[in-house]
């Protein structure tokens, strides 16, 4: 037995020795062939300095191989010493485990290798459920879109609760507060701080950067953020994360007692002052630092008197520089130049700066090295970089990623994403109910991104302004240009889309000269979720975000007559709608032709009606919907006339903005407008038909929801059930006056 063991040990020693020798020869040959191409510029390859550098690299690799040999010899000696040990002896594995824990920082790696590889932590950098604070300055419509992509990338990788702190203007606050309230991501808190209250702190600093005054706001964070907040990660809106943000948060633990700011070195030559003749940048330490990603130790900064220190620095440098070129970054760098001991330099993969002519490619050798991508060029996705296609695809992945999928729970961490009322209502639903899906849809909270595009509106002085209110999905996008040509007044549109479709719409709108020139159109994205089209919820989003005293409630398939906007404004005054409850009915017609010579007057419309080019709306499939308009009377009417409500009447009307909202239990096809007009009548609105107004429905393919209505008996049965429940709710709300609606429905 002993002879057999000795024989096996000899064989093992011989095999390992052969492997070591072959490995050493392979590494030596690889360095001889590739050392110059990897480490030296071609023009320096044959210089004495290059030869010395090459020799030092080879010596470093030899030392690494010798260390591996030492480990193998140690393992072999332990194997020989433990041949008679019990089977559970594991000393060799313990030795190898200790070696693996040392990580690349403990070896003879070069400085570049240390910067390009993540350290192997001996313990988790951040405790489970530790709250990570992130701050961001965001102003305007475009920045609000950018920050959503940033947040998606952070949420995708995160394993810890997050608290976002947004310094916003009025526009961004309205957009982001609505978005996060409807997003309801577990273990995510959001706080907002008014940028207007901070402007006086930095408005005295001349700034040439395109970010304007908001590009200086990061200087004020010690004052803006809560006094008990000790540290925070500060990010620009054009950042994309490729790893868990907890790794970055964990770097705070590596700060020395004196360090207060963590930054990545600037990867362009800006602060070297050699970009062009007479280029004079602000003072900086070496290449300077980029402020797109900052670790701020707020507690220490406050103790240092940060607010006074940066002010003194800025005042001193502005005497000669006159203005900042890179906003807050110039002032941060001037401060660090005077106080270098206060900065903790982060590895450059924590801020890979994709601007033209940067050294960003030196920050990574593998995809796994990437941590944070910074689109800090004004060109954004069109920036020049060898790997820009890879970075662009990564960015587009998060841009179009379904945000609903990021509502995942962090197991073991407290979460209060969904309101208790919603949770209770969901628990009360009977899953065996054949209409369960309809009832479930009513409780779904859809993400909403208000004012997806630039919006500008100046209120009219006479308080008679009217907003056209409509909803649409991707298959009706082609109607937008035509509606904008027919209606010059403000428009509020709610679009039901997926994240990817929203980006398609953005590209469509940016490419359209008609839509680009219309700033008084508010586009509000309601993100898709569930199996039904929540038509009344989408309508309500558009209605709530109208900014005029009156609204024209229509559908996107209709083109209003030319001049209808001004005609309706005059009618509002003539019918004293400010002091009376009236709903002005705009008669609806339709054409079966995709190409139509649109009538320019009522007389021309009547002629086309007589010729069969136009028809009263849905006269052949749903006459009850618009018959009460009394088209025969309208043909000769010259003044507005009142009509009575009838069952299933669903006209398009102009009402005050404070009208009742649409009932959101009705989803998909059926009774969504009927229920709204019914409630207008219950609230005693007078239905007044306008004699010189009209709108025309343009043809389109049937929607998916109407197909389900026509083909599914269970769909129709559930719709009838919802009608009955609506009538019951109406009776409780309006008393005996609502009984006529139930009677009328039963007589149909």
XYZ file of C-alpha atoms in Angstrom:
748
model
C 0.000 0.000 0.000
C 2.853 2.450 0.924
C 4.628 1.682 -2.358
C 1.410 2.371 -4.261
C 0.965 5.762 -2.506
C 4.600 6.721 -3.169
C 4.162 5.862 -6.841
C 1.056 8.003 -7.165
C 2.734 10.936 -5.413
C 5.726 10.730 -7.756
C 3.401 10.699 -10.725
C 1.487 13.718 -9.364
C 4.735 15.656 -8.731
C 6.008 14.927 -12.232
C 2.716 15.971 -13.851
C 2.478 19.226 -11.917
C 6.117 20.056 -12.650
C 5.486 19.607 -16.365
C 2.393 21.820 -16.218
C 4.332 24.554 -14.372
C 7.175 24.516 -16.898
C 4.805 24.646 -19.875
C 2.815 27.482 -18.276
C 6.002 29.475 -17.580
C 7.210 29.047 -21.174
C 3.781 30.019 -22.560
C 3.575 33.191 -20.468
C 7.151 34.155 -21.317
C 6.549 33.665 -25.054
C 3.231 35.554 -24.885
C 4.882 38.522 -23.234
C 7.728 38.541 -25.758
C 5.292 38.581 -28.672
C 2.545 40.809 -27.288
C 4.185 42.995 -24.691
C 5.001 45.723 -27.146
C 1.636 45.801 -28.902
C -0.310 45.824 -25.627
C 1.747 48.209 -23.545
C 3.842 50.343 -25.873
C 2.989 52.705 -28.647
C 4.470 51.532 -31.981
C 6.663 54.610 -32.257
C 8.288 53.861 -28.866
C 8.759 50.128 -29.247
C 12.485 50.214 -30.066
C 13.605 53.016 -27.751
C 15.792 52.284 -24.659
C 12.958 53.412 -22.378
C 10.609 50.950 -24.056
C 13.090 48.116 -23.599
C 13.433 48.904 -19.893
C 9.644 48.945 -19.520
C 9.342 45.659 -21.406
C 11.984 44.061 -19.172
C 10.146 45.212 -16.023
C 6.873 43.736 -17.316
C 8.567 40.388 -17.991
C 10.160 40.409 -14.541
C 6.752 41.040 -12.999
C 5.236 38.080 -14.840
C 8.151 35.829 -13.815
C 7.575 36.740 -10.160
C 3.885 35.829 -10.547
C 4.801 32.407 -12.003
C 7.315 31.806 -9.228
C 4.638 32.595 -6.649
C 2.326 30.063 -8.326
C 5.149 27.482 -8.160
C 5.567 28.192 -4.455
C 1.845 27.626 -3.855
C 1.939 24.326 -5.777
C 4.997 23.098 -3.833
C 3.261 24.009 -0.602
C 0.175 22.084 -1.654
C 2.226 19.044 -2.583
C 4.070 19.087 0.744
C 0.764 19.278 2.575
C -0.599 16.424 0.460
C 2.406 14.280 1.447
C 2.059 15.264 5.082
C -1.625 14.442 5.177
C -1.608 11.151 3.230
C -2.382 9.325 6.460
C -4.879 11.963 7.719
C -8.611 11.124 7.968
C -10.688 11.807 4.830
C -12.139 15.028 6.275
C -8.711 16.754 6.347
C -8.916 19.822 4.107
C -5.730 21.810 4.638
C -4.909 22.107 0.961
C -8.315 23.649 0.188
C -7.863 26.107 3.054
C -4.544 27.234 1.571
C -6.037 27.772 -1.871
C -9.006 29.616 -0.351
C -6.670 32.051 1.386
C -4.911 32.715 -1.892
C -8.165 33.413 -3.704
C -9.245 35.915 -1.048
C -6.211 38.094 -1.545
C -7.655 39.559 -4.746
C -5.752 41.333 -7.485
C -4.899 44.291 -5.278
C -2.566 42.149 -3.163
C -0.474 40.831 -6.058
C 2.053 42.515 -8.294
C -0.571 43.919 -10.678
C 0.229 47.067 -12.583
C -1.601 50.284 -11.782
C -3.643 49.946 -14.970
C -4.693 46.401 -14.072
C -5.780 47.572 -10.624
C -7.908 50.309 -12.160
C -9.514 47.984 -14.683
C -10.594 45.173 -12.362
C -13.006 45.103 -9.487
C -11.528 44.220 -6.129
C -12.651 40.952 -4.561
C -14.399 42.030 -1.346
C -13.821 39.993 1.780
C -17.243 40.994 3.078
C -20.354 42.527 1.482
C -19.686 46.236 0.806
C -23.205 47.159 1.957
C -25.413 45.515 4.540
C -28.662 43.873 3.449
C -31.519 46.396 3.476
C -29.115 49.293 4.071
C -30.727 52.421 2.595
C -28.779 54.026 -0.261
C -29.294 57.725 -0.952
C -29.049 59.117 -4.484
C -29.331 62.800 -5.444
C -29.972 64.275 -8.876
C -30.671 67.731 -10.282
C -33.447 67.621 -12.870
C -35.160 70.492 -14.683
C -37.483 70.530 -17.672
C -39.213 67.993 -19.892
C -36.153 66.485 -21.592
C -34.169 65.963 -18.384
C -37.230 64.277 -16.854
C -37.178 61.705 -19.648
C -33.437 61.182 -19.173
C -33.730 60.634 -15.438
C -36.274 57.828 -15.994
C -33.701 55.883 -18.015
C -31.110 56.475 -15.287
C -33.529 55.238 -12.617
C -34.389 52.148 -14.667
C -30.727 51.169 -14.922
C -30.274 51.634 -11.166
C -33.428 49.665 -10.291
C -32.521 46.835 -12.670
C -29.300 46.010 -10.803
C -30.102 47.113 -7.239
C -30.466 44.815 -4.234
C -30.954 47.510 -1.600
C -33.671 50.004 -0.691
C -33.177 53.372 -2.361
C -34.027 56.959 -1.501
C -33.929 59.351 -4.457
C -33.498 63.055 -3.756
C -34.470 65.267 -6.706
C -33.659 68.960 -6.969
C -36.312 70.043 -9.502
C -38.002 72.954 -11.150
C -41.807 73.111 -11.255
C -42.051 71.136 -14.506
C -39.829 68.238 -13.435
C -41.487 68.076 -10.023
C -44.923 67.680 -11.578
C -43.705 65.013 -13.993
C -41.568 62.945 -11.618
C -43.878 63.113 -8.603
C -46.739 61.745 -10.729
C -44.483 59.107 -12.275
C -43.106 57.704 -9.004
C -46.506 57.863 -7.318
C -47.984 55.705 -10.081
C -44.874 53.522 -10.502
C -45.035 52.274 -6.900
C -41.666 50.507 -6.818
C -41.145 48.564 -3.569
C -38.422 49.828 -1.223
C -38.012 53.120 -3.070
C -38.538 56.516 -1.451
C -38.565 59.817 -3.310
C -38.097 63.360 -2.001
C -38.263 66.619 -3.925
C -36.533 69.940 -3.264
C -37.478 73.208 -4.946
C -34.670 74.442 -7.176
C -36.158 77.941 -7.168
C -35.311 78.249 -3.485
C -31.651 77.475 -4.269
C -31.154 79.728 -7.276
C -30.009 82.666 -5.171
C -27.115 80.534 -3.908
C -25.568 80.189 -7.380
C -27.233 82.811 -9.618
C -24.280 85.177 -9.071
C -21.943 82.781 -10.918
C -21.697 83.407 -14.709
C -21.932 80.030 -16.457
C -21.361 79.324 -20.154
C -22.364 75.652 -19.939
C -25.582 74.561 -21.679
C -26.970 73.295 -18.356
C -27.425 76.891 -17.211
C -28.091 77.694 -13.576
C -29.148 74.093 -12.852
C -25.610 72.956 -13.697
C -24.424 74.722 -10.541
C -27.022 73.267 -8.150
C -24.846 70.369 -6.943
C -22.749 72.901 -5.054
C -25.739 73.553 -2.768
C -26.515 69.967 -1.744
C -25.190 70.319 1.816
C -27.821 73.005 2.294
C -30.610 71.560 0.117
C -30.638 68.005 1.506
C -31.789 67.128 5.055
C -29.280 68.027 7.778
C -29.348 64.475 9.172
C -28.351 62.931 5.814
C -24.700 61.937 6.223
C -23.719 60.794 2.709
C -25.156 60.648 -0.787
C -24.322 59.523 -4.319
C -24.810 62.419 -6.748
C -25.517 61.611 -10.403
C -26.034 63.514 -13.637
C -29.183 62.648 -15.584
C -27.155 61.280 -18.530
C -25.772 58.341 -16.534
C -26.424 54.631 -17.176
C -25.576 52.004 -14.548
C -24.203 48.605 -15.542
C -23.857 47.226 -12.009
C -25.408 47.338 -8.549
C -25.204 50.866 -7.138
C -24.453 49.302 -3.735
C -20.898 48.652 -4.956
C -20.431 52.385 -5.418
C -22.052 53.122 -2.057
C -19.624 50.696 -0.409
C -16.665 52.853 -1.463
C -17.594 55.351 1.250
C -16.049 52.835 3.678
C -12.697 53.223 1.943
C -12.537 56.964 2.583
C -9.795 58.088 4.946
C -10.769 60.256 7.897
C -10.007 63.400 5.887
C -11.626 62.507 2.553
C -15.029 64.061 1.850
C -15.527 63.782 -1.940
C -15.190 60.760 -4.240
C -14.632 61.467 -7.945
C -13.322 59.876 -11.138
C -10.508 61.566 -13.016
C -11.567 63.583 -16.046
C -10.926 61.511 -19.167
C -10.524 64.402 -21.621
C -7.637 66.861 -21.951
C -9.816 69.826 -21.001
C -8.034 70.781 -17.789
C -4.592 70.236 -19.331
C -5.216 73.391 -21.358
C -3.946 72.055 -24.681
C -7.142 71.649 -26.696
C -6.639 74.836 -28.706
C -4.530 77.954 -28.762
C -5.028 80.225 -25.736
C -7.269 77.620 -24.077
C -7.329 78.566 -20.414
C -9.344 76.176 -18.216
C -10.035 76.550 -14.516
C -7.288 75.245 -12.203
C -7.378 71.516 -11.541
C -5.273 68.767 -10.020
C -3.613 67.026 -12.986
C -6.289 66.087 -15.499
C -8.964 67.251 -13.085
C -12.086 65.357 -12.042
C -15.481 64.792 -13.672
C -18.557 65.547 -11.538
C -21.048 63.314 -13.349
C -20.667 60.789 -10.495
C -19.859 62.116 -7.013
C -19.675 60.525 -3.578
C -20.421 63.331 -1.106
C -19.733 62.809 2.598
C -22.242 65.482 3.623
C -21.624 65.227 7.356
C -17.900 65.924 6.977
C -18.460 68.638 4.375
C -20.748 70.507 6.736
C -18.161 70.285 9.515
C -15.545 71.704 7.136
C -17.738 74.652 6.249
C -18.242 73.571 2.641
C -20.697 76.341 1.747
C -18.200 79.049 2.639
C -15.211 77.203 1.163
C -16.628 76.714 -2.329
C -17.887 80.304 -2.386
C -14.445 81.672 -1.525
C -12.881 79.454 -4.195
C -15.389 80.559 -6.836
C -15.027 84.246 -5.973
C -11.245 84.048 -6.181
C -11.137 82.257 -9.549
C -13.906 84.325 -11.151
C -11.753 87.413 -10.748
C -9.566 86.069 -13.552
C -11.748 83.438 -15.272
C -14.903 85.654 -15.414
C -17.255 82.646 -15.850
C -17.408 78.878 -15.576
C -17.223 76.750 -18.726
C -18.210 73.408 -17.206
C -20.568 74.670 -14.478
C -20.075 73.105 -11.006
C -17.210 70.919 -12.276
C -14.905 73.937 -12.614
C -15.539 75.012 -9.027
C -15.166 71.501 -7.623
C -11.806 71.162 -9.382
C -10.516 74.525 -8.220
C -11.470 73.578 -4.663
C -9.713 70.189 -4.955
C -6.584 71.832 -6.381
C -6.359 73.828 -3.145
C -7.354 70.871 -0.919
C -6.154 67.630 -2.597
C -6.213 65.673 0.659
C -10.021 65.888 0.699
C -10.623 63.889 -2.494
C -10.876 60.099 -2.851
C -10.113 59.119 -6.447
C -12.500 56.477 -7.759
C -11.473 53.879 -10.381
C -12.323 55.249 -13.800
C -14.857 52.515 -14.581
C -17.209 54.296 -12.158
C -17.573 57.104 -14.702
C -16.713 56.022 -18.252
C -17.046 59.364 -20.022
C -18.285 58.994 -23.600
C -17.343 62.391 -24.915
C -15.284 62.999 -28.048
C -11.500 62.691 -27.638
C -11.552 61.085 -24.188
C -9.390 58.304 -22.753
C -12.464 56.288 -21.746
C -11.266 53.167 -23.596
C -8.481 52.794 -21.025
C -11.089 52.258 -18.281
C -12.119 48.783 -19.380
C -10.800 45.691 -21.094
C -13.870 43.479 -20.674
C -17.617 44.112 -20.548
C -17.563 42.984 -16.918
C -15.286 45.926 -16.081
C -17.983 48.485 -16.905
C -19.797 50.049 -13.977
C -21.176 53.456 -14.998
C -21.489 54.973 -18.471
C -21.653 58.753 -18.755
C -23.042 60.310 -21.956
C -21.424 63.655 -21.193
C -21.117 64.885 -24.766
C -23.724 67.280 -26.190
C -23.900 64.754 -29.046
C -25.132 62.082 -26.584
C -25.717 58.832 -28.537
C -23.908 60.197 -31.612
C -20.594 60.547 -29.790
C -17.430 59.121 -31.360
C -16.125 56.058 -29.540
C -14.723 52.737 -30.737
C -17.352 50.795 -28.775
C -20.202 53.294 -29.076
C -22.540 50.683 -30.623
C -22.217 48.494 -27.551
C -22.846 51.429 -25.216
C -25.750 52.662 -27.317
C -27.421 49.244 -27.243
C -27.001 49.073 -23.480
C -28.596 52.503 -23.124
C -31.464 51.627 -25.488
C -32.115 48.454 -23.506
C -33.008 50.496 -20.441
C -34.687 53.221 -22.480
C -37.232 50.722 -23.825
C -37.266 48.345 -20.842
C -40.717 47.657 -19.358
C -40.715 49.640 -16.123
C -43.485 47.433 -14.710
C -40.937 44.612 -14.379
C -38.934 46.734 -11.932
C -41.706 46.618 -9.332
C -40.123 43.535 -7.801
C -39.931 43.119 -4.051
C -36.666 43.096 -2.100
C -37.220 40.019 0.038
C -36.476 40.587 3.680
C -36.608 44.394 3.399
C -39.581 46.529 4.499
C -41.701 47.820 1.619
C -44.709 50.105 1.348
C -45.143 50.425 -2.410
C -48.836 49.546 -2.841
C -51.406 51.451 -0.756
C -53.152 49.328 1.835
C -56.520 50.155 0.254
C -55.405 48.619 -3.056
C -54.054 45.513 -1.333
C -57.284 45.078 0.608
C -59.416 45.505 -2.510
C -57.351 42.919 -4.375
C -57.741 40.444 -1.537
C -61.514 40.952 -1.588
C -61.817 39.979 -5.245
C -63.273 36.571 -6.017
C -61.017 34.801 -8.501
C -63.884 32.466 -9.437
C -65.989 35.431 -10.583
C -66.310 35.266 -14.395
C -65.761 39.045 -14.443
C -62.668 38.866 -12.220
C -60.380 40.216 -14.961
C -62.611 43.277 -15.449
C -62.661 44.019 -11.726
C -58.948 43.405 -11.416
C -58.254 45.880 -14.201
C -60.053 48.643 -12.321
C -57.571 48.274 -9.448
C -54.492 48.299 -11.665
C -52.304 51.345 -11.110
C -50.725 52.340 -14.407
C -47.481 54.264 -14.615
C -48.066 57.755 -15.974
C -45.450 60.064 -17.486
C -47.005 63.516 -17.859
C -45.774 66.023 -20.454
C -43.534 63.557 -22.252
C -42.535 66.285 -24.728
C -41.878 69.996 -24.383
C -45.074 71.854 -23.420
C -45.691 75.583 -23.349
C -49.032 77.231 -22.738
C -49.969 80.823 -21.973
C -53.509 81.179 -20.534
C -55.924 83.342 -22.489
C -56.846 86.629 -20.851
C -60.629 86.237 -21.278
C -60.994 82.837 -19.541
C -62.733 81.293 -22.544
C -59.954 78.994 -23.700
C -60.757 75.391 -24.600
C -58.512 72.308 -24.657
C -59.199 69.442 -27.039
C -59.030 66.268 -24.915
C -58.509 62.827 -26.453
C -56.752 59.485 -26.003
C -55.035 57.177 -28.439
C -52.763 54.195 -28.869
C -49.935 53.474 -31.280
C -52.268 52.495 -34.149
C -53.828 55.982 -34.241
C -50.578 57.934 -34.264
C -51.072 59.028 -37.871
C -54.060 61.191 -36.820
C -51.980 63.632 -34.770
C -50.708 65.829 -37.589
C -54.179 66.200 -39.109
C -55.749 67.133 -35.762
C -53.054 69.757 -35.153
C -53.842 71.285 -38.552
C -57.574 71.404 -37.797
C -57.344 72.640 -34.178
C -55.017 75.517 -33.336
C -55.903 75.664 -29.648
C -54.321 73.707 -26.758
C -54.556 69.911 -26.831
C -54.242 67.332 -24.045
C -53.542 63.819 -25.333
C -53.118 60.642 -23.287
C -51.272 57.877 -25.141
C -51.591 54.242 -24.056
C -48.239 52.674 -24.943
C -45.464 50.365 -23.853
C -42.040 51.769 -22.972
C -40.720 50.798 -26.398
C -43.721 52.327 -28.186
C -43.262 55.556 -26.236
C -39.771 55.838 -27.706
C -41.144 55.183 -31.199
C -43.644 57.986 -30.636
C -40.844 60.276 -29.448
C -38.889 59.675 -32.652
C -42.041 60.192 -34.728
C -42.845 63.502 -33.024
C -39.270 64.772 -33.280
C -39.240 64.004 -37.013
C -42.570 65.740 -37.704
C -42.371 69.426 -38.620
C -46.053 69.853 -37.730
C -45.714 68.387 -34.227
C -42.362 70.048 -33.512
C -43.899 73.456 -34.147
C -46.800 72.882 -31.762
C -45.743 73.524 -28.165
C -49.297 73.778 -26.768
C -49.911 70.020 -27.056
C -49.491 68.042 -23.841
C -48.565 64.398 -24.450
C -49.104 62.137 -21.431
C -47.938 58.511 -21.578
C -50.014 55.897 -19.756
C -47.903 52.741 -19.808
C -49.462 49.459 -20.852
C -50.287 46.851 -18.264
C -52.940 44.154 -18.149
C -55.066 42.621 -20.894
C -57.649 45.409 -21.387
C -57.418 48.883 -22.840
C -58.267 51.110 -19.828
C -59.923 53.673 -22.082
C -61.623 55.750 -19.397
C -58.551 55.843 -17.177
C -56.558 57.129 -20.159
C -59.263 59.717 -20.914
C -59.155 60.917 -17.308
C -55.387 61.432 -17.477
C -55.884 63.731 -20.473
C -58.820 65.500 -18.783
C -57.007 66.122 -15.489
C -54.064 67.705 -17.268
C -56.013 70.191 -19.354
C -55.046 73.725 -18.293
C -57.997 75.709 -19.636
C -61.405 76.536 -18.097
C -63.207 74.442 -20.738
C -62.558 71.126 -22.481
C -63.716 69.594 -25.745
C -64.117 65.853 -25.076
C -63.554 63.995 -28.334
C -61.866 60.949 -29.840
C -58.674 61.013 -31.871
C -60.421 59.440 -34.896
C -62.359 62.682 -35.477
C -61.200 65.762 -37.347
C -62.890 68.960 -36.140
C -64.099 71.418 -38.762
C -61.703 74.218 -39.638
C -62.240 77.149 -37.286
C -64.051 75.086 -34.640
C -61.689 76.301 -31.889
C -62.648 79.960 -32.294
C -66.337 79.114 -32.868
C -66.490 77.176 -29.593
C -64.835 80.022 -27.676
C -67.524 82.405 -28.939
C -70.250 79.897 -28.044
C -68.925 79.609 -24.484
C -69.513 83.337 -24.030
C -72.876 83.448 -25.823
C -74.306 80.579 -23.763
C -72.885 81.903 -20.473
C -71.199 78.606 -19.623
C -69.226 80.215 -16.806
C -72.411 80.494 -14.730
C -74.585 77.648 -16.045
C -74.278 73.879 -16.379
C -74.244 73.219 -20.097
C -72.718 70.591 -22.363
C -72.328 71.857 -25.926
C -72.915 69.044 -28.428
C -70.773 69.030 -31.588
C -72.657 66.939 -34.223
C -70.636 63.974 -35.497
C -70.451 62.659 -39.059
C -68.347 60.031 -40.756
C -66.811 59.088 -44.078
C -65.886 55.687 -45.417
C -63.185 57.191 -47.629
C -59.584 57.342 -46.481
C -59.041 60.372 -48.711
C -61.573 63.123 -48.181
C -61.878 66.656 -49.466
C -62.765 68.111 -46.072
C -65.822 70.420 -46.158
C -65.022 74.031 -45.383
C -68.539 74.988 -44.301
C -71.873 73.605 -43.113
C -73.354 74.143 -46.581
C -70.595 72.090 -48.171
C -71.052 69.347 -45.571
C -74.818 69.164 -46.242
C -74.105 68.821 -49.959
C -71.717 65.926 -49.306
C -74.287 64.393 -46.963
C -76.920 64.473 -49.720
C -74.451 62.990 -52.214
C -73.612 60.064 -49.930
C -69.990 61.097 -49.398
C -70.692 61.653 -45.708
C -73.086 60.038 -43.220
C -74.350 60.802 -39.757
C -72.057 58.989 -37.346
C -72.778 55.274 -36.889
C -76.290 55.565 -38.338
C -75.999 52.055 -39.785
C -74.572 50.169 -36.751
C -75.397 52.237 -33.638
C -78.090 54.859 -34.402
C -79.021 55.254 -30.708
C -75.602 56.689 -29.945
C -76.231 59.969 -31.783
C -79.905 60.008 -32.850
C -80.897 62.402 -29.996
C -78.732 65.075 -31.683
C -81.661 65.420 -34.127
C -79.748 65.791 -37.377
C -82.919 66.760 -39.278
C -83.339 69.804 -37.067
C -79.633 70.598 -37.240
C -79.737 70.916 -41.051
C -81.777 74.112 -40.826
C -80.911 75.336 -37.313
C -79.259 78.718 -36.931
C -79.226 78.916 -33.132
C -78.274 76.385 -30.432
C -81.098 74.080 -29.392
C -81.607 71.887 -26.349
C -82.082 68.112 -26.606
C -83.104 65.567 -23.996
C -80.977 62.736 -22.773
C -81.922 59.299 -24.117
C -80.569 55.841 -23.332
C -77.175 55.110 -24.924
C -76.684 58.738 -26.037
C -72.940 59.426 -26.380
C -72.291 62.782 -28.070
C -68.998 64.675 -28.104
C -69.318 67.719 -25.914
C -67.710 70.904 -24.628
C -67.989 71.289 -20.854
C -66.279 73.054 -17.993
C -63.069 71.403 -16.855
C -64.613 70.580 -13.460
C -67.058 68.136 -15.051
C -67.334 64.593 -13.639
C -64.592 62.195 -14.697
C -65.136 59.056 -16.758
C -66.045 55.897 -14.855
C -62.938 53.696 -14.927
C -64.742 50.389 -14.415
C -65.511 50.446 -18.150
C -62.506 49.146 -20.044
C -62.080 48.095 -23.635
C -65.158 48.511 -25.808
C -68.629 49.383 -24.606
C -70.398 52.023 -22.530
C -67.305 54.087 -21.723
C -68.735 57.364 -23.137
C -72.387 56.462 -22.528
C -71.819 56.276 -18.763
C -70.145 59.694 -18.771
C -72.955 61.482 -20.621
C -75.452 59.751 -18.343
C -73.728 61.244 -15.302
C -73.662 64.688 -16.930
C -77.425 64.454 -17.219
C -77.698 63.235 -13.616
C -75.842 66.382 -12.579
C -78.415 68.408 -14.551
C -76.247 69.584 -17.418
C -78.290 71.007 -20.314
C -77.376 69.333 -23.606
C -77.164 72.115 -26.228
C -76.529 71.265 -29.895
C -74.431 73.827 -31.770
C -75.922 74.682 -35.192
C -72.706 75.586 -37.020
C -70.261 73.058 -35.594
C -69.367 69.611 -36.890
C -66.682 66.939 -36.772
C -65.970 64.009 -39.107
C -64.859 60.503 -38.166
C -62.088 59.093 -40.356
C -62.078 55.361 -41.239
C -59.733 52.895 -39.571
C -59.422 49.173 -38.925
C -61.531 47.754 -36.052
C -59.812 47.752 -32.669
C -58.879 44.570 -30.859
C -61.357 45.364 -28.068
C -64.367 45.640 -30.379
C -63.402 42.285 -31.851
C -63.447 40.755 -28.370
C -66.842 42.354 -27.690
C -68.315 40.903 -30.852
C -66.827 37.422 -30.472
C -67.063 36.766 -26.718
C -70.387 36.234 -24.955
C -68.673 36.300 -21.545
C -67.237 39.739 -22.432
C -70.752 41.021 -23.237
C -72.201 39.417 -20.092
C -69.586 41.112 -17.920
C -70.297 44.440 -19.594
C -73.977 44.067 -18.670
C -72.982 43.239 -15.098
C -70.851 46.388 -14.932
C -73.775 48.428 -16.291
C -76.048 47.165 -13.511
C -73.444 47.967 -10.865
C -72.970 51.439 -12.360
C -76.726 52.105 -12.140
C -76.752 50.980 -8.508
C -73.872 53.316 -7.678
C -75.616 56.133 -9.532
C -78.791 55.590 -7.492
C -76.839 55.753 -4.240
C -75.125 58.933 -5.428
C -78.084 60.855 -6.902
C -81.073 59.227 -5.206
C -84.462 58.689 -6.820
C -83.586 61.030 -9.726
C -81.312 58.312 -11.083
C -84.080 55.706 -11.321
C -85.036 56.930 -14.792
C -81.727 55.668 -16.159
C -82.293 52.164 -14.857
C -85.840 52.191 -16.264
C -84.642 53.439 -19.638
C -81.983 50.740 -19.762
C -84.483 47.960 -19.033
C -86.805 49.215 -21.781
C -84.151 48.850 -24.467
